[in-house]
Coordinates of C-alpha atoms and ligand atoms in Angstrom, one line a residue:
Chain E
M914 CA -3.0 -29.6 83.5
S915 CA -2.4 -33.1 84.7
K916 CA 0.2 -33.8 87.3
N917 CA 2.2 -35.8 84.8
M918 CA 2.4 -33.1 82.3
K919 CA 5.5 -30.9 82.6
E920 CA 4.6 -28.5 79.9
L921 CA 1.5 -27.8 77.5
P922 CA 1.9 -29.3 74.1
G923 CA 1.5 -27.1 71.0
T924 CA 3.1 -23.8 69.9
P925 CA 2.3 -20.9 72.2
L926 CA 0.7 -17.9 70.4
S927 CA 0.1 -14.4 72.0
G928 CA -2.8 -12.2 70.9
K929 CA -0.2 -9.8 69.4
E930 CA 1.2 -12.5 67.1
L931 CA -2.3 -13.4 66.1
K932 CA -3.1 -9.8 65.2
S933 CA 0.3 -9.3 63.4
E934 CA -1.0 -11.9 60.8
K935 CA 2.1 -14.1 61.2
V936 CA -0.6 -16.8 61.7
I937 CA -2.8 -17.5 58.6
T938 CA -6.4 -16.6 59.5
F939 CA -9.5 -16.0 57.3
K940 CA -11.6 -13.0 57.8
W941 CA -15.2 -12.7 56.7
R942 CA -18.0 -10.2 57.2
P943 CA -21.4 -11.9 56.8
N944 CA -23.8 -10.0 54.6
A945 CA -26.8 -10.7 56.7
K946 CA -29.5 -8.0 56.6
Y947 CA -33.2 -8.2 57.7
A948 CA -36.3 -6.1 57.9
W949 CA -39.0 -7.4 60.2
S950 CA -42.6 -6.5 59.5
A951 CA -44.3 -5.2 62.7
G952 CA -47.6 -7.3 62.3
I953 CA -51.0 -6.1 63.5
A954 CA -50.2 -5.8 67.2
Y955 CA -46.9 -4.1 67.2
G956 CA -48.0 -2.0 64.1
R957 CA -50.8 -0.5 66.1
F958 CA -48.7 -0.2 69.2
L959 CA -46.1 1.8 67.3
D960 CA -48.7 3.9 65.6
E961 CA -50.3 4.8 68.9
L962 CA -46.8 5.7 70.4
K963 CA -46.4 8.2 67.4
A964 CA -49.8 9.6 68.7
G965 CA -48.5 9.8 72.4
R966 CA -50.6 6.9 73.6
I967 CA -49.8 3.6 75.0
I968 CA -52.3 0.8 73.8
G969 CA -52.7 -2.9 75.0
R970 CA -55.0 -5.9 74.2
R971 CA -57.5 -7.5 76.6
C972 CA -57.9 -11.3 76.8
S973 CA -61.5 -12.0 77.8
R974 CA -60.5 -15.4 79.1
C975 CA -57.9 -14.4 81.9
E976 CA -59.0 -10.8 81.9
R977 CA -55.4 -9.8 81.5
I978 CA -54.5 -6.5 79.7
I979 CA -51.4 -7.2 77.8
V980 CA -48.8 -4.4 77.0
P981 CA -47.2 -4.4 74.6
P982 CA -50.2 -5.8 72.8
R983 CA -50.3 -9.2 71.4
M984 CA -52.9 -10.6 69.1
F985 CA -53.2 -13.9 71.1
C986 CA -52.8 -14.6 74.8
E987 CA -49.8 -16.9 75.5
H988 CA -51.3 -18.3 78.7
C989 CA -54.8 -19.0 77.5
F990 CA -53.7 -19.7 73.9
V991 CA -56.7 -17.8 72.4
A992 CA -56.9 -14.7 70.3
T993 CA -57.1 -11.4 72.4
D994 CA -60.4 -9.5 72.2
E995 CA -60.1 -5.7 72.2
W996 CA -57.7 -2.8 72.2
V997 CA -57.5 -0.9 75.6
Y998 CA -55.6 2.3 76.2
V999 CA -53.5 2.3 79.2
K1000 CA -51.8 5.2 81.1
D1001 CA -48.3 6.5 80.5
T1002 CA -47.5 6.0 84.2
G1003 CA -46.4 3.0 86.1
T1004 CA -44.3 1.3 88.7
I1005 CA -40.6 0.0 88.5
N1006 CA -40.9 -3.8 88.7
T1007 CA -37.1 -4.3 88.3
F1008 CA -34.1 -2.3 87.0
S1009 CA -30.4 -2.4 86.3
L1010 CA -27.7 0.1 85.8
S1011 CA -25.6 -1.1 82.7
Y1012 CA -22.1 0.0 82.6
L1013 CA -21.5 -1.6 79.2
D1014 CA -23.0 -0.5 76.0
A1015 CA -24.4 -3.0 73.4
D1016 CA -20.8 -3.4 72.0
A1017 CA -19.4 -4.1 75.5
N1018 CA -17.6 -0.7 75.6
R1019 CA -17.3 0.6 79.2
I1020 CA -19.5 3.6 79.8
K1021 CA -19.3 6.3 82.6
D1022 CA -22.9 7.1 83.0
P1023 CA -24.8 3.9 83.2
I1024 CA -27.8 3.1 80.9
L1025 CA -30.9 2.7 83.4
V1026 CA -32.9 -0.1 82.1
A1027 CA -36.1 -1.0 83.8
V1028 CA -39.3 -3.1 83.4
I1029 CA -42.2 -0.8 84.2
D1030 CA -45.6 -2.3 85.1
I1031 CA -48.0 0.1 83.4
D1032 CA -51.0 1.6 85.1
G1033 CA -54.1 0.2 83.6
A1034 CA -52.4 -3.1 82.5
S1035 CA -52.5 -6.2 84.4
P1036 CA -50.1 -6.5 87.4
G1037 CA -46.9 -8.0 86.2
V1038 CA -47.4 -6.8 82.7
G1039 CA -45.2 -3.9 81.5
I1040 CA -42.8 -2.7 79.0
L1041 CA -39.0 -2.5 79.0
H1042 CA -37.5 0.9 78.8
L1043 CA -35.1 3.5 80.1
L1044 CA -35.2 5.7 83.3
G1045 CA -34.1 9.3 83.3
N1046 CA -34.1 12.5 85.3
V1047 CA -33.2 10.5 88.3
A1048 CA -29.9 9.8 90.2
P1049 CA -29.0 6.1 89.8
D1050 CA -28.7 5.6 93.5
K1051 CA -32.3 6.9 94.0
I1052 CA -33.9 4.4 91.8
D1053 CA -35.7 1.5 93.6
V1054 CA -38.2 -1.2 92.9
G1055 CA -41.7 0.1 93.5
M1056 CA -41.0 3.5 92.4
K1057 CA -43.7 5.4 90.5
V1058 CA -42.6 6.7 87.2
K1059 CA -44.1 8.7 84.2
A1060 CA -43.2 8.6 80.6
V1061 CA -41.4 11.5 79.0
W1062 CA -42.3 11.8 75.4
K1063 CA -40.4 13.2 72.4
P1064 CA -42.1 16.3 70.9
P1065 CA -44.8 15.1 68.5
E1066 CA -43.0 16.2 65.4
E1067 CA -39.9 14.1 66.3
R1068 CA -41.9 11.0 66.9
E1069 CA -41.4 8.2 64.2
G1070 CA -43.5 5.2 65.5
S1071 CA -40.7 3.6 67.6
V1072 CA -40.3 2.6 71.2
T1073 CA -37.8 5.6 71.4
D1074 CA -40.8 8.0 70.9
I1075 CA -40.9 7.7 74.7
L1076 CA -37.4 9.3 75.7
F1077 CA -37.4 7.7 79.2
W1078 CA -39.5 7.4 82.4
E1079 CA -38.9 9.8 85.2
P1080 CA -40.0 9.7 88.9
L1081 CA -43.6 10.7 89.2
E1082 CA -44.1 13.6 91.7
D1083 CA -47.2 13.3 93.8
Chain W
M727 CA -47.6 -19.4 63.6
F728 CA -50.5 -18.9 66.1
E729 CA -53.1 -19.4 63.4
A730 CA -51.5 -22.4 62.0
A731 CA -51.2 -23.9 65.6
V732 CA -54.8 -23.2 66.2
K733 CA -55.9 -24.9 63.0
A734 CA -53.8 -27.9 63.8
Y735 CA -55.0 -28.4 67.5
V736 CA -58.5 -27.9 66.4
D737 CA -58.0 -30.6 63.6
A738 CA -56.4 -32.9 66.1
G739 CA -59.1 -32.2 68.8
V740 CA -56.3 -31.3 71.4
N741 CA -56.0 -28.5 73.9
A742 CA -52.6 -27.0 73.6
R743 CA -52.2 -26.1 77.2
K744 CA -53.4 -29.4 78.6
D745 CA -53.0 -32.3 76.1
I746 CA -49.7 -31.5 74.2
G747 CA -46.8 -32.8 76.2
S748 CA -43.9 -31.5 74.1
F749 CA -43.3 -29.0 71.3
L750 CA -40.6 -29.2 68.7
T751 CA -39.8 -26.5 66.1
A752 CA -37.5 -26.7 63.1
A753 CA -35.6 -23.5 62.9
E754 CA -32.4 -21.8 61.9
D755 CA -31.1 -18.7 63.5
Y756 CA -29.8 -17.2 60.4
W757 CA -33.2 -17.5 58.6
E758 CA -34.7 -15.6 61.3
G759 CA -32.1 -13.0 62.0
Y760 CA -32.0 -13.8 65.7
S761 CA -29.5 -15.6 67.8
I762 CA -31.0 -18.3 70.0
F763 CA -34.3 -18.2 68.1
D764 CA -35.6 -21.1 70.0
E765 CA -36.6 -18.7 72.8
F766 CA -39.1 -16.9 70.6
V767 CA -41.1 -20.1 69.9
P768 CA -43.3 -21.0 72.9
D769 CA -45.8 -18.2 73.0
Q770 CA -47.2 -18.7 69.4
L771 CA -47.5 -22.6 70.0
G772 CA -49.1 -22.5 73.3
A773 CA -45.9 -23.8 74.8
V774 CA -45.2 -21.1 77.5
L775 CA -43.9 -23.1 80.5
R776 CA -44.0 -26.4 78.7
S777 CA -41.4 -28.8 77.2
V778 CA -40.0 -27.2 74.1
C779 CA -37.0 -27.8 72.0
T780 CA -35.7 -26.6 68.7
I781 CA -34.4 -29.0 65.9
G782 CA -31.6 -27.4 63.6
G783 CA -32.9 -29.2 60.6
D784 CA -36.0 -29.4 58.4
G785 CA -39.5 -30.1 59.5
L786 CA -39.2 -33.9 58.8
L787 CA -36.3 -34.1 61.2
A788 CA -38.4 -32.4 63.8
I789 CA -41.1 -35.0 63.0
S790 CA -38.6 -37.7 63.4
N791 CA -37.6 -36.3 66.8
G792 CA -41.1 -35.8 67.8
A793 CA -42.0 -39.4 66.9
M794 CA -39.0 -40.6 69.0
Q795 CA -40.2 -38.7 72.0
I796 CA -43.4 -40.5 71.8
E797 CA -41.7 -43.8 71.3
T798 CA -39.8 -43.2 74.6
G799 CA -43.1 -43.3 76.3
L800 CA -42.5 -39.8 77.9
F801 CA -45.3 -38.2 75.9
D802 CA -48.6 -39.1 74.3
V803 CA -49.1 -36.0 72.2
V804 CA -46.4 -33.8 70.6
A805 CA -46.7 -30.7 68.2
V806 CA -44.2 -29.9 65.6
E807 CA -43.7 -26.6 63.9
A808 CA -41.8 -25.2 61.0
H809 CA -42.0 -21.9 59.2
S810 CA -40.5 -19.6 56.6
K811 CA -40.5 -15.8 56.9
A812 CA -38.1 -15.5 54.0
S813 CA -39.5 -12.0 53.3
D814 CA -37.8 -10.7 56.4
M815 CA -34.4 -11.5 54.9
L816 CA -33.1 -8.6 52.8
T817 CA -29.9 -10.5 51.8
F818 CA -30.9 -14.2 51.4
D819 CA -27.9 -14.6 49.1
G820 CA -25.5 -13.2 51.5
I821 CA -26.8 -15.5 54.3
L822 CA -26.6 -18.6 52.1
S823 CA -23.1 -17.7 51.2
H824 CA -22.4 -17.6 54.9
A825 CA -23.1 -21.4 55.0
L826 CA -20.1 -22.1 52.7
D827 CA -16.8 -23.5 54.1
P828 CA -15.0 -20.2 54.9
V829 CA -11.4 -21.4 54.0
Y830 CA -11.9 -23.3 50.8
N831 CA -15.2 -22.3 49.2
R832 CA -16.0 -18.7 50.1
A833 CA -13.0 -17.1 48.2
F834 CA -14.4 -17.5 44.7
N835 CA -17.3 -15.1 45.1
A836 CA -19.8 -17.3 43.2
H837 CA -23.4 -17.4 44.3
P838 CA -23.9 -20.6 46.3
Y839 CA -26.4 -21.8 43.5
F840 CA -23.2 -22.7 41.8
I841 CA -23.4 -25.9 43.9
A842 CA -26.8 -26.8 42.2
G843 CA -25.1 -26.1 38.9
L844 CA -22.2 -28.4 39.6
E845 CA -24.6 -31.1 40.8
M846 CA -27.1 -30.8 37.9
Q847 CA -24.1 -30.9 35.5
R848 CA -22.9 -34.2 36.9
Y849 CA -26.2 -35.5 37.4
L850 CA -27.3 -34.9 33.7
H851 CA -24.0 -36.3 32.5
A852 CA -24.3 -39.5 34.6
T853 CA -27.8 -40.3 33.9
K854 CA -28.2 -38.9 30.4
T855 CA -31.1 -36.8 31.7
T856 CA -31.8 -33.6 29.5
R857 CA -32.3 -30.1 30.5
E858 CA -35.7 -30.5 28.8
Q859 CA -36.7 -33.3 31.1
C860 CA -35.6 -31.3 33.9
A861 CA -37.8 -28.4 32.7
S862 CA -40.9 -30.8 32.3
V863 CA -40.7 -31.1 36.2
V864 CA -41.2 -27.3 36.4
V865 CA -44.1 -27.2 34.1
K866 CA -45.8 -30.1 35.9
N867 CA -45.2 -28.7 39.5
K868 CA -46.3 -25.2 38.5
H869 CA -49.4 -26.6 36.8
N870 CA -50.2 -28.8 39.8
A871 CA -50.0 -25.7 42.1
M872 CA -53.0 -24.2 40.2
D873 CA -55.3 -26.7 42.1
N874 CA -53.7 -25.8 45.5
P875 CA -55.1 -22.8 47.0
L876 CA -52.0 -22.5 49.4
A877 CA -49.5 -22.6 46.7
A878 CA -47.7 -19.3 46.0
F879 CA -46.4 -19.8 42.5
P880 CA -48.9 -21.5 40.2
A881 CA -48.2 -20.9 36.4
D882 CA -48.8 -22.3 33.1
M883 CA -45.3 -22.4 31.4
T884 CA -43.6 -24.3 28.6
V885 CA -40.4 -26.2 28.6
D886 CA -38.9 -23.5 26.2
E887 CA -39.7 -20.7 28.6
I888 CA -37.9 -22.5 31.4
I889 CA -34.9 -23.5 29.3
N890 CA -34.5 -20.1 27.9
S891 CA -35.1 -18.2 31.2
T892 CA -32.0 -16.3 32.7
M893 CA -29.0 -18.6 33.2
V894 CA -28.0 -18.6 36.9
S895 CA -25.2 -21.3 37.0
H896 CA -25.1 -23.4 33.8
P897 CA -27.0 -25.7 33.3
L898 CA -29.4 -24.3 36.0
T899 CA -31.7 -21.4 34.9
Q900 CA -33.7 -19.0 37.0
R901 CA -37.0 -21.0 36.4
D902 CA -35.2 -24.4 37.5
I903 CA -35.1 -22.7 41.0
S904 CA -38.0 -22.7 43.5
P905 CA -38.8 -19.2 44.7
L906 CA -38.9 -18.4 48.4
A907 CA -42.4 -18.1 50.0
D908 CA -43.6 -17.4 53.6
G909 CA -45.6 -20.0 55.5
C910 CA -46.0 -21.9 58.6
I911 CA -47.1 -25.5 59.2
V912 CA -47.9 -27.1 62.5
M913 CA -48.6 -30.8 63.0
V914 CA -49.8 -32.9 65.9
L915 CA -48.2 -36.4 66.4
A916 CA -49.8 -38.9 68.8
S917 CA -49.0 -42.4 70.1
E918 CA -51.1 -45.2 68.4
K919 CA -53.4 -45.5 71.4
K920 CA -54.1 -41.8 71.7
A921 CA -54.4 -41.3 67.9
K922 CA -57.2 -43.8 67.9
E923 CA -59.0 -42.0 70.7
L924 CA -58.6 -38.5 69.2
A925 CA -58.8 -38.7 65.4
D926 CA -61.4 -39.7 62.8
H927 CA -58.7 -39.7 60.1
P928 CA -55.5 -40.5 61.6
I929 CA -52.6 -40.8 59.2
W930 CA -49.9 -43.2 60.4
L931 CA -46.0 -42.7 60.3
K932 CA -45.0 -46.1 59.0
G933 CA -41.2 -45.3 58.6
L934 CA -38.6 -42.6 59.0
G935 CA -35.1 -42.1 58.2
W936 CA -32.7 -39.1 58.1
Y937 CA -29.0 -39.0 56.9
S938 CA -26.3 -36.7 56.0
D939 CA -23.5 -36.8 53.5
T940 CA -20.2 -35.1 53.8
P941 CA -20.4 -31.2 53.7
W942 CA -17.1 -31.4 51.6
L943 CA -17.9 -30.1 48.1
E944 CA -14.6 -31.6 47.1
A945 CA -15.6 -35.2 47.8
R946 CA -19.1 -35.7 47.5
D947 CA -21.2 -38.0 45.2
W948 CA -22.5 -35.3 42.6
S949 CA -24.6 -37.6 40.7
A950 CA -27.0 -39.3 43.1
A951 CA -28.6 -38.3 46.5
G952 CA -26.7 -40.5 48.8
Y953 CA -28.4 -39.1 51.9
T954 CA -31.8 -40.1 50.4
N955 CA -30.6 -43.8 49.6
L956 CA -29.9 -44.3 53.2
A957 CA -32.9 -42.6 54.6
R958 CA -35.0 -44.4 52.2
D959 CA -33.6 -47.9 53.3
R960 CA -34.3 -47.1 56.9
A961 CA -37.8 -45.7 56.4
Y962 CA -38.7 -48.5 53.9
K963 CA -37.4 -51.2 56.2
R964 CA -39.4 -50.0 59.1
A965 CA -42.6 -49.6 56.9
G966 CA -42.1 -53.0 55.4
I967 CA -41.8 -51.6 51.8
K968 CA -40.1 -54.0 49.5
N969 CA -41.2 -52.8 46.2
P970 CA -41.7 -49.1 46.4
R971 CA -43.2 -48.5 43.0
K972 CA -45.9 -51.0 43.7
E973 CA -46.6 -50.4 47.4
I974 CA -46.4 -46.6 47.4
D975 CA -49.2 -44.7 45.5
F976 CA -47.8 -41.1 45.3
A977 CA -44.8 -39.1 46.5
E978 CA -44.0 -35.6 47.6
V979 CA -40.3 -35.1 47.1
D980 CA -38.0 -32.2 47.4
D981 CA -37.8 -30.2 44.2
C982 CA -36.0 -27.1 45.4
F983 CA -34.1 -27.3 41.9
S984 CA -36.0 -29.0 39.0
Y985 CA -33.4 -31.8 38.6
K986 CA -33.7 -32.7 42.3
E987 CA -37.1 -34.2 41.9
L988 CA -35.6 -36.6 39.4
Q989 CA -32.7 -37.3 41.4
H990 CA -34.9 -37.9 44.5
L991 CA -37.3 -40.1 42.8
E992 CA -34.4 -42.4 41.6
A993 CA -33.0 -42.4 45.2
L994 CA -36.5 -43.3 46.4
Q995 CA -36.5 -46.3 43.9
I996 CA -39.7 -45.1 42.3
C997 CA -37.8 -45.8 39.2
E998 CA -34.4 -47.1 38.0
S999 CA -31.5 -44.6 38.2
G1000 CA -31.5 -42.5 35.1
K1001 CA -35.1 -43.1 34.0
A1002 CA -36.9 -40.5 36.0
G1003 CA -36.3 -37.7 33.4
K1004 CA -37.9 -39.9 30.6
L1005 CA -40.9 -40.8 32.8
A1006 CA -41.4 -37.3 33.8
E1007 CA -41.3 -36.2 30.1
A1008 CA -43.9 -38.8 29.3
G1009 CA -46.1 -37.5 31.9
E1010 CA -46.0 -40.6 34.3
F1011 CA -45.5 -38.3 37.5
N1012 CA -48.5 -35.9 36.4
C1013 CA -51.6 -35.9 38.7
D1014 CA -53.2 -38.3 36.3
G1015 CA -50.1 -40.3 35.6
S1016 CA -49.2 -43.7 36.8
F1017 CA -47.3 -42.3 39.9
P1018 CA -48.3 -38.8 40.9
V1019 CA -45.4 -36.7 42.1
N1020 CA -45.7 -33.3 43.9
V1021 CA -49.4 -32.8 43.3
S1022 CA -49.2 -30.0 45.8
G1023 CA -47.0 -28.1 43.4
G1024 CA -43.9 -28.9 45.4
R1025 CA -41.2 -26.2 46.1
L1026 CA -41.4 -25.1 42.6
G1027 CA -45.1 -24.6 42.6
A1028 CA -46.0 -24.0 46.2
G1029 CA -42.8 -22.1 47.1
N1030 CA -39.6 -22.8 49.0
L1031 CA -40.5 -22.6 52.7
L1032 CA -37.0 -23.3 53.9
E1033 CA -37.2 -25.7 56.9
A1034 CA -41.0 -25.8 56.5
S1035 CA -40.8 -27.3 53.0
A1036 CA -40.5 -30.7 54.4
L1037 CA -43.7 -30.2 56.3
Q1038 CA -45.5 -29.0 53.3
S1039 CA -44.8 -32.3 51.6
V1040 CA -46.0 -34.2 54.6
L1041 CA -49.1 -32.0 54.9
E1042 CA -50.0 -32.8 51.2
C1043 CA -49.5 -36.5 51.9
V1044 CA -51.9 -36.2 55.0
Q1045 CA -54.5 -34.4 53.1
Q1046 CA -54.3 -36.8 50.2
L1047 CA -54.5 -39.9 52.4
R1048 CA -57.4 -38.5 54.3
G1049 CA -59.2 -37.8 50.9
H1050 CA -59.4 -34.1 51.8
A1051 CA -57.2 -32.7 49.0
G1052 CA -60.2 -31.3 47.0
K1053 CA -59.8 -30.7 43.3
R1054 CA -56.3 -32.4 43.2
Q1055 CA -57.3 -35.5 45.1
I1056 CA -55.7 -38.8 44.0
K1057 CA -57.9 -41.7 43.9
N1058 CA -57.6 -44.6 46.2
A1059 CA -54.3 -43.5 47.7
K1060 CA -53.3 -45.6 50.7
T1061 CA -49.5 -45.2 51.1
A1062 CA -47.2 -42.1 50.3
V1063 CA -43.7 -41.1 50.7
A1064 CA -42.5 -37.7 51.6
Q1065 CA -38.8 -36.7 51.3
S1066 CA -36.9 -33.5 52.1
W1067 CA -33.6 -32.0 51.4
R1068 CA -32.1 -29.0 53.2
S1069 CA -31.1 -27.4 49.9
V1070 CA -27.6 -25.9 49.1
P1071 CA -25.0 -26.3 50.4
T1072 CA -26.4 -29.3 52.4
A1073 CA -26.3 -33.0 51.7
S1074 CA -28.8 -33.8 54.4
G1075 CA -32.5 -35.1 54.0
C1076 CA -35.2 -37.2 55.6
V1077 CA -37.7 -39.8 54.2
A1078 CA -41.1 -40.6 55.7
V1079 CA -43.6 -43.3 54.7
L1080 CA -47.2 -42.5 55.6
S1081 CA -50.4 -44.5 55.3
N1082 CA -54.1 -44.3 56.2
E1083 CA -54.0 -47.9 57.1
L1084 CA -52.2 -48.9 60.4
Ligands
ZN2082 ZN1 -55.6 -14.9 78.5

């Protein structure tokens, strides 16, 4: 507020007054629904998850193995060349402990989110997933982890066919 | 998008990762179902770690912005992309309703095509155009689409079939409306100097214009396309067009709804106001008529590609002007006009004049 202004112009309104409908408002819930087709690369990737395997694509120009797979290499801008199975083990590239859920509700036990560089894929290439069976204060960058899969009969061709990644015991 | 981009870059003789300075995409978050959709664009265009921006408008607006970026001297070559993945939308109608003014226009619970019904009614009244004349546009464009292998909705229909199809919002019937289709179009723009180096068949952008009328349904000119009148003036002035009917050889115009083709042709001064219907009925706008319109099939025959529809029009002009249009080639075409509209509920559109002569 400027020095010369003694009070704010307008009519003050509290959140309570707004909710009490003393103020005219218009409510609207959009009817916006979508269904995305998975396409060739994601389709195969999800199918393979159902079978308990992780698959990537190799770019013969830069030699990268890309997971999750893509039909083109975004760096070389050429079509990728072949399917390559990679391991279900990897290394934590980065992680975070989320104390808010997707709707911003505060949660007691944090959601353990991590980017995991997959063994067999190129360095710096990995998947975004969850960590589990680990105390939050024990997680660190560089930690080796292994996928914990859903039982085969419960898998449905989704990234959640892997429940989470747990520390890999040597 | 990747495949369209590869085709465009091969055609232009450019390497995406080295030669293209800037990438523009015309997209609208609600069509995609993502917030901040811009961020999903770079990879498929070869634009990772390059200059990228999104235009919240149709593909011709993106071309206009791309052309301006070149005119600043900052870039020699830019790529422009627009696409439709309409098949991903389960509730297109709900998403379109979401575009209406929430306070004044959503309460009546009518499908947003009522706006096209209102406009068609007033246009027919003001110009004495008939529903049959509008239907003849559908017959023509669906017929034209048969010679376009990329068109999604070719058909041989009669005026009666169109008039008697299911009524949507009187006087607009189901067949007066262009059906949605999926597609992606990528184009490469270059400065004059660079285009001469790169291309065997460069097509020159001679003039561009883009305008918006008020969004207010309560105070809009319902009988004429005011946005096109102004965009036309700007584009024709830059292109030096004084007598459009004589100096332009053919047009690709927005025909999202049948009557819009007629209204837009009048706005482009291809004929006098109120005469387009009669000329359409007489076959003057057919492929073999005196002034071919929507030889590609337009939205009605090739499909409504949302923000990419505008690029579909430009693409047809480019192919025709290059002499690469195959079975539907117009003979001796030198200059074309492409015109776009963002469909209901908007009153926004662009005009581009293109030529195969500099
Ligand atoms: Zn590569």
